[in-house]
C-alpha cells in the first residue's frame, strides 16, 4: 500500500529554521517525483515545487524559489521541505504528494499534511 | 508562468443536478490538466488526470473534457457527498500550478 506520512505539527518563532518531512512507503521511492503544496488558512492550493529522489533534481515555483529548499534522502525514503528563516506568512498547512504513474503530473497519493504555525 | 482561471468561484446546486466547472489556462497545455476534490480538514483527492481520465475508484458521475486552454469538470448527477472544493491543476512543463478553486454547495 502506497503511503506518504508527514511529520507533526510545528510551532516556531519568526527567524527560526524548520525542516518538515514526508516518508514514502509501499512503492519505489526513487522513481516518482514528490511535490509540495501549501494551503494557507482558508485559502486555495499553491504548488511550491518538487523533487525527484532518484537524482535529487529539484524544481521550484517562481513564487517559492529562494525561500524554501526541497530535498530527499533515498536511504530513508523521505522527502523534505525546509526554511532557513521563517516568517509569520509561512503559517500554513503543507502537503506532500506523489506524482503518479499517469505521466500527466497528477498527484495520486497525498500525505496527511503538516501544520506550521509561525508566531512570536 | 501559466495563469489559470477557474469558474465559477462558488455554486449551489441540488441533488441530482448536472454541474460543470471550467478551467482556462493562459497558454495551451495540451491535456496536462488534472482535477481534485478537497473536503474540509482533508488532503485533496485526485478525480481526473490528463483532462479526461477517471482516477481509479472515483465514481463514474465525474468526468472531464477539454484540451489546449479550455477544460471542464462535470458531475452528471450531484450527490450530497460531492459538497467540497474543486481545484484544477496544470502540469505542463516543470512548473505546475492550481486554479483558485470552486466551492460546491448542495442546496
mmCIF file of C-alpha atoms in Angstrom:
data_model
loop_
_atom_site.group_PDB
_atom_site.id
_atom_site.type_symbol
_atom_site.label_atom_id
_atom_site.label_comp_id
_atom_site.label_asym_id
_atom_site.label_seq_id
_atom_site.Cartn_x
_atom_site.Cartn_y
_atom_site.Cartn_z
ATOM 1 C CA UNK A 1 0.000 0.000 0.000
ATOM 2 C CA UNK A 2 1.376 3.383 -1.027
ATOM 3 C CA UNK A 3 1.660 5.759 1.904
ATOM 4 C CA UNK A 4 3.093 9.212 2.478
ATOM 5 C CA UNK A 5 3.414 10.028 6.174
ATOM 6 C CA UNK A 6 4.332 13.561 7.148
ATOM 7 C CA UNK A 7 5.930 14.890 10.296
ATOM 8 C CA UNK A 8 3.838 16.505 13.001
ATOM 9 C CA UNK A 9 2.591 19.943 13.938
ATOM 10 C CA UNK A 10 5.236 22.653 14.249
ATOM 11 C CA UNK A 11 5.084 25.889 16.246
ATOM 12 C CA UNK A 12 8.023 28.190 15.578
ATOM 13 C CA UNK A 13 9.099 31.796 16.027
ATOM 14 C CA UNK A 14 9.923 34.194 13.187
ATOM 15 C CA UNK A 15 13.536 33.841 12.100
ATOM 16 C CA UNK A 16 13.808 30.215 13.167
ATOM 17 C CA UNK A 17 14.678 27.420 10.778
ATOM 18 C CA UNK A 18 12.490 24.402 10.083
ATOM 19 C CA UNK A 19 12.634 21.141 8.150
ATOM 20 C CA UNK A 20 9.480 19.060 7.708
ATOM 21 C CA UNK A 21 9.426 15.551 6.301
ATOM 22 C CA UNK A 22 7.399 13.185 4.150
ATOM 23 C CA UNK A 23 8.185 9.471 4.356
ATOM 24 C CA UNK A 24 7.157 7.310 1.428
ATOM 25 C CA UNK A 25 6.476 3.591 1.590
ATOM 26 C CA UNK A 26 4.862 0.840 -0.461
ATOM 27 C CA UNK A 27 6.420 1.867 -3.765
ATOM 28 C CA UNK A 28 9.769 2.543 -5.451
ATOM 29 C CA UNK A 29 10.606 5.856 -3.788
ATOM 30 C CA UNK A 30 13.414 6.804 -6.176
ATOM 31 C CA UNK A 31 11.306 6.677 -9.360
ATOM 32 C CA UNK A 32 8.488 9.116 -8.576
ATOM 33 C CA UNK A 33 8.600 12.890 -8.199
ATOM 34 C CA UNK A 34 7.380 14.192 -4.828
ATOM 35 C CA UNK A 35 5.672 17.574 -4.818
ATOM 36 C CA UNK A 36 4.959 20.044 -2.016
ATOM 37 C CA UNK A 37 1.770 22.095 -1.811
ATOM 38 C CA UNK A 38 0.956 24.978 0.522
ATOM 39 C CA UNK A 39 -2.501 25.825 1.791
ATOM 40 C CA UNK A 40 -2.779 28.960 3.861
ATOM 41 C CA UNK A 41 -5.712 29.161 6.295
ATOM 42 C CA UNK A 42 -8.997 29.364 4.388
ATOM 43 C CA UNK A 43 -7.201 29.633 1.054
ATOM 44 C CA UNK A 44 -6.523 27.525 -2.034
ATOM 45 C CA UNK A 45 -3.752 25.164 -3.032
ATOM 46 C CA UNK A 46 -0.373 26.551 -4.109
ATOM 47 C CA UNK A 47 2.225 24.410 -5.847
ATOM 48 C CA UNK A 48 5.649 25.030 -4.286
ATOM 49 C CA UNK A 49 7.949 22.645 -6.083
ATOM 50 C CA UNK A 50 9.058 19.064 -6.407
ATOM 51 C CA UNK A 51 12.000 16.705 -6.104
ATOM 52 C CA UNK A 52 12.996 13.580 -7.973
ATOM 53 C CA UNK A 53 14.573 11.337 -5.325
ATOM 54 C CA UNK A 54 16.427 9.281 -7.933
ATOM 55 C CA UNK A 55 18.892 12.092 -8.632
ATOM 56 C CA UNK A 56 17.756 14.833 -6.190
ATOM 57 C CA UNK A 57 16.711 17.082 -9.091
ATOM 58 C CA UNK A 58 14.513 19.801 -7.561
ATOM 59 C CA UNK A 59 12.222 22.266 -9.345
ATOM 60 C CA UNK A 60 10.522 25.279 -7.786
ATOM 61 C CA UNK A 61 7.622 27.560 -8.429
ATOM 62 C CA UNK A 62 8.921 31.079 -9.110
ATOM 63 C CA UNK A 63 6.834 32.174 -6.117
ATOM 64 C CA UNK A 64 8.833 29.957 -3.747
ATOM 65 C CA UNK A 65 12.274 29.838 -5.406
ATOM 66 C CA UNK A 66 14.881 31.068 -2.948
ATOM 67 C CA UNK A 67 12.505 30.907 0.034
ATOM 68 C CA UNK A 68 12.467 27.143 0.600
ATOM 69 C CA UNK A 69 14.625 24.130 -0.159
ATOM 70 C CA UNK A 70 13.215 20.800 -1.279
ATOM 71 C CA UNK A 71 15.335 17.681 -0.940
ATOM 72 C CA UNK A 72 15.181 13.918 -0.490
ATOM 73 C CA UNK A 73 17.109 11.150 1.297
ATOM 74 C CA UNK A 74 16.719 7.853 -0.544
ATOM 75 C CA UNK A 75 18.282 5.837 2.283
ATOM 76 C CA UNK A 76 15.246 6.539 4.449
ATOM 77 C CA UNK A 77 12.726 7.162 1.598
ATOM 78 C CA UNK A 78 11.977 10.644 2.900
ATOM 79 C CA UNK A 79 11.460 13.988 1.199
ATOM 80 C CA UNK A 80 11.942 17.304 2.944
ATOM 81 C CA UNK A 81 10.804 20.908 2.818
ATOM 82 C CA UNK A 82 12.922 23.385 4.711
ATOM 83 C CA UNK A 83 13.167 27.049 5.604
ATOM 84 C CA UNK A 84 16.250 28.890 6.849
ATOM 85 C CA UNK A 85 14.330 31.823 8.337
ATOM 86 C CA UNK A 86 10.610 31.545 8.887
ATOM 87 C CA UNK A 87 8.134 34.395 8.587
ATOM 88 C CA UNK A 88 4.654 34.702 10.016
ATOM 89 C CA UNK A 89 3.346 34.428 6.468
ATOM 90 C CA UNK A 90 4.745 30.868 6.278
ATOM 91 C CA UNK A 91 1.982 29.745 8.635
ATOM 92 C CA UNK A 92 0.025 27.182 6.649
ATOM 93 C CA UNK A 93 -0.756 23.538 6.072
ATOM 94 C CA UNK A 94 1.847 21.848 3.898
ATOM 95 C CA UNK A 95 1.125 18.703 1.913
ATOM 96 C CA UNK A 96 3.458 16.352 0.110
ATOM 97 C CA UNK A 97 2.133 14.297 -2.794
ATOM 98 C CA UNK A 98 3.391 11.675 -5.225
ATOM 99 C CA UNK A 99 3.452 12.399 -8.943
ATOM 100 C CA UNK A 100 1.899 9.154 -10.122
ATOM 101 C CA UNK A 101 2.060 6.686 -12.978
ATOM 102 C CA UNK A 102 -0.088 8.522 -15.496
ATOM 103 C CA UNK A 103 2.654 10.662 -16.995
ATOM 104 C CA UNK A 104 0.339 13.645 -16.591
ATOM 105 C CA UNK A 105 1.951 15.057 -13.454
ATOM 106 C CA UNK A 106 -1.112 14.284 -11.366
ATOM 107 C CA UNK A 107 -0.771 13.669 -7.642
ATOM 108 C CA UNK A 108 -2.305 10.288 -6.894
ATOM 109 C CA UNK A 109 -1.247 9.920 -3.247
ATOM 110 C CA UNK A 110 -1.047 12.649 -0.634
ATOM 111 C CA UNK A 111 0.366 12.952 2.859
ATOM 112 C CA UNK A 112 -1.905 13.914 5.732
ATOM 113 C CA UNK A 113 -0.438 17.416 5.904
ATOM 114 C CA UNK A 114 1.864 19.237 8.340
ATOM 115 C CA UNK A 115 0.511 22.312 10.066
ATOM 116 C CA UNK A 116 3.125 25.014 10.575
ATOM 117 C CA UNK A 117 2.426 27.996 12.821
ATOM 118 C CA UNK A 118 4.922 30.850 12.967
ATOM 119 C CA UNK A 119 4.242 33.339 15.711
ATOM 120 C CA UNK A 120 6.210 35.465 18.123
ATOM 121 C CA UNK B 1 4.100 31.354 -15.702
ATOM 122 C CA UNK B 2 0.894 29.771 -16.892
ATOM 123 C CA UNK B 3 -2.099 31.595 -15.446
ATOM 124 C CA UNK B 4 -5.234 29.680 -14.573
ATOM 125 C CA UNK B 5 -8.779 30.944 -14.341
ATOM 126 C CA UNK B 6 -11.315 28.657 -12.705
ATOM 127 C CA UNK B 7 -15.019 29.432 -12.707
ATOM 128 C CA UNK B 8 -17.338 29.829 -11.012
ATOM 129 C CA UNK B 9 -15.707 30.506 -7.663
ATOM 130 C CA UNK B 10 -18.743 29.040 -5.956
ATOM 131 C CA UNK B 11 -22.004 27.404 -6.897
ATOM 132 C CA UNK B 12 -25.019 25.879 -5.241
ATOM 133 C CA UNK B 13 -26.968 23.015 -6.793
ATOM 134 C CA UNK B 14 -29.475 20.351 -5.846
ATOM 135 C CA UNK B 15 -29.070 16.609 -5.557
ATOM 136 C CA UNK B 16 -29.442 15.076 -8.998
ATOM 137 C CA UNK B 17 -28.380 18.217 -10.871
ATOM 138 C CA UNK B 18 -25.726 18.229 -13.561
ATOM 139 C CA UNK B 19 -22.975 20.710 -12.712
ATOM 140 C CA UNK B 20 -19.930 21.907 -14.595
ATOM 141 C CA UNK B 21 -16.794 23.732 -13.522
ATOM 142 C CA UNK B 22 -14.445 25.278 -16.042
ATOM 143 C CA UNK B 23 -10.742 25.963 -16.041
ATOM 144 C CA UNK B 24 -8.974 28.147 -18.596
ATOM 145 C CA UNK B 25 -5.213 28.478 -18.997
ATOM 146 C CA UNK B 26 -3.229 31.408 -20.383
ATOM 147 C CA UNK B 27 -1.464 29.211 -22.920
ATOM 148 C CA UNK B 28 -2.039 25.831 -24.477
ATOM 149 C CA UNK B 29 -1.216 22.917 -22.167
ATOM 150 C CA UNK B 30 -2.370 20.085 -24.418
ATOM 151 C CA UNK B 31 -4.128 17.778 -21.914
ATOM 152 C CA UNK B 32 -1.843 18.366 -18.919
ATOM 153 C CA UNK B 33 -4.781 19.197 -16.687
ATOM 154 C CA UNK B 34 -5.960 17.403 -13.555
ATOM 155 C CA UNK B 35 -8.923 17.850 -11.211
ATOM 156 C CA UNK B 36 -9.012 17.398 -7.429
ATOM 157 C CA UNK B 37 -11.672 17.386 -4.736
ATOM 158 C CA UNK B 38 -10.943 18.660 -1.248
ATOM 159 C CA UNK B 39 -13.213 18.264 1.752
ATOM 160 C CA UNK B 40 -12.748 20.235 4.991
ATOM 161 C CA UNK B 41 -9.761 19.127 7.019
ATOM 162 C CA UNK B 42 -8.654 16.592 4.417
ATOM 163 C CA UNK B 43 -5.934 16.329 1.807
ATOM 164 C CA UNK B 44 -7.024 16.796 -1.808
ATOM 165 C CA UNK B 45 -8.134 13.742 -3.765
ATOM 166 C CA UNK B 46 -7.373 13.156 -7.430
ATOM 167 C CA UNK B 47 -10.524 12.809 -9.550
ATOM 168 C CA UNK B 48 -9.464 13.258 -13.167
ATOM 169 C CA UNK B 49 -5.994 13.134 -14.738
ATOM 170 C CA UNK B 50 -4.818 14.151 -18.199
ATOM 171 C CA UNK B 51 -8.026 16.138 -18.753
ATOM 172 C CA UNK B 52 -10.409 13.227 -19.237
ATOM 173 C CA UNK B 53 -9.179 10.096 -17.451
ATOM 174 C CA UNK B 54 -11.089 8.930 -14.393
ATOM 175 C CA UNK B 55 -8.842 8.050 -11.461
ATOM 176 C CA UNK B 56 -9.335 4.542 -10.119
ATOM 177 C CA UNK B 57 -12.063 4.355 -7.509
ATOM 178 C CA UNK B 58 -13.705 7.660 -8.447
ATOM 179 C CA UNK B 59 -17.446 7.430 -9.208
ATOM 180 C CA UNK B 60 -18.350 7.499 -12.893
ATOM 181 C CA UNK B 61 -20.607 10.550 -12.410
ATOM 182 C CA UNK B 62 -17.389 12.591 -12.549
ATOM 183 C CA UNK B 63 -15.977 13.320 -15.997
ATOM 184 C CA UNK B 64 -13.508 15.694 -17.568
ATOM 185 C CA UNK B 65 -13.094 17.149 -21.017
ATOM 186 C CA UNK B 66 -11.068 19.667 -22.957
ATOM 187 C CA UNK B 67 -7.645 20.293 -24.410
ATOM 188 C CA UNK B 68 -5.471 23.259 -25.233
ATOM 189 C CA UNK B 69 -6.678 26.089 -22.988
ATOM 190 C CA UNK B 70 -10.255 25.198 -22.023
ATOM 191 C CA UNK B 71 -11.266 22.380 -19.696
ATOM 192 C CA UNK B 72 -14.407 21.245 -17.905
ATOM 193 C CA UNK B 73 -15.176 19.039 -14.923
ATOM 194 C CA UNK B 74 -18.728 17.706 -14.981
ATOM 195 C CA UNK B 75 -20.698 15.928 -12.289
ATOM 196 C CA UNK B 76 -23.592 14.232 -14.048
ATOM 197 C CA UNK B 77 -25.897 13.693 -11.078
ATOM 198 C CA UNK B 78 -24.918 15.568 -7.958
ATOM 199 C CA UNK B 79 -24.821 13.627 -4.684
ATOM 200 C CA UNK B 80 -24.764 15.002 -1.118
ATOM 201 C CA UNK B 81 -21.189 13.775 -0.605
ATOM 202 C CA UNK B 82 -19.995 15.911 -3.544
ATOM 203 C CA UNK B 83 -20.077 19.028 -1.383
ATOM 204 C CA UNK B 84 -16.427 20.128 -1.483
ATOM 205 C CA UNK B 85 -13.945 22.494 -3.093
ATOM 206 C CA UNK B 86 -12.725 21.506 -6.553
ATOM 207 C CA UNK B 87 -9.368 22.523 -7.996
ATOM 208 C CA UNK B 88 -7.857 22.218 -11.437
ATOM 209 C CA UNK B 89 -4.099 21.805 -11.777
ATOM 210 C CA UNK B 90 -1.912 22.317 -14.845
ATOM 211 C CA UNK B 91 1.229 20.217 -15.141
ATOM 212 C CA UNK B 92 2.694 21.472 -18.408
ATOM 213 C CA UNK B 93 6.472 21.779 -18.322
ATOM 214 C CA UNK B 94 8.186 21.646 -14.962
ATOM 215 C CA UNK B 95 6.287 24.385 -13.143
ATOM 216 C CA UNK B 96 2.843 23.325 -12.063
ATOM 217 C CA UNK B 97 0.015 25.457 -10.689
ATOM 218 C CA UNK B 98 -3.522 25.179 -9.328
ATOM 219 C CA UNK B 99 -6.666 27.075 -10.123
ATOM 220 C CA UNK B 100 -8.273 29.223 -7.434
ATOM 221 C CA UNK B 101 -10.869 26.592 -6.536
ATOM 222 C CA UNK B 102 -14.645 26.231 -6.832
ATOM 223 C CA UNK B 103 -16.722 25.748 -3.708
ATOM 224 C CA UNK B 104 -19.671 23.474 -4.446
ATOM 225 C CA UNK B 105 -22.601 23.560 -2.038
ATOM 226 C CA UNK B 106 -25.578 21.225 -2.043
ATOM 227 C CA UNK B 107 -28.930 23.004 -1.642
#
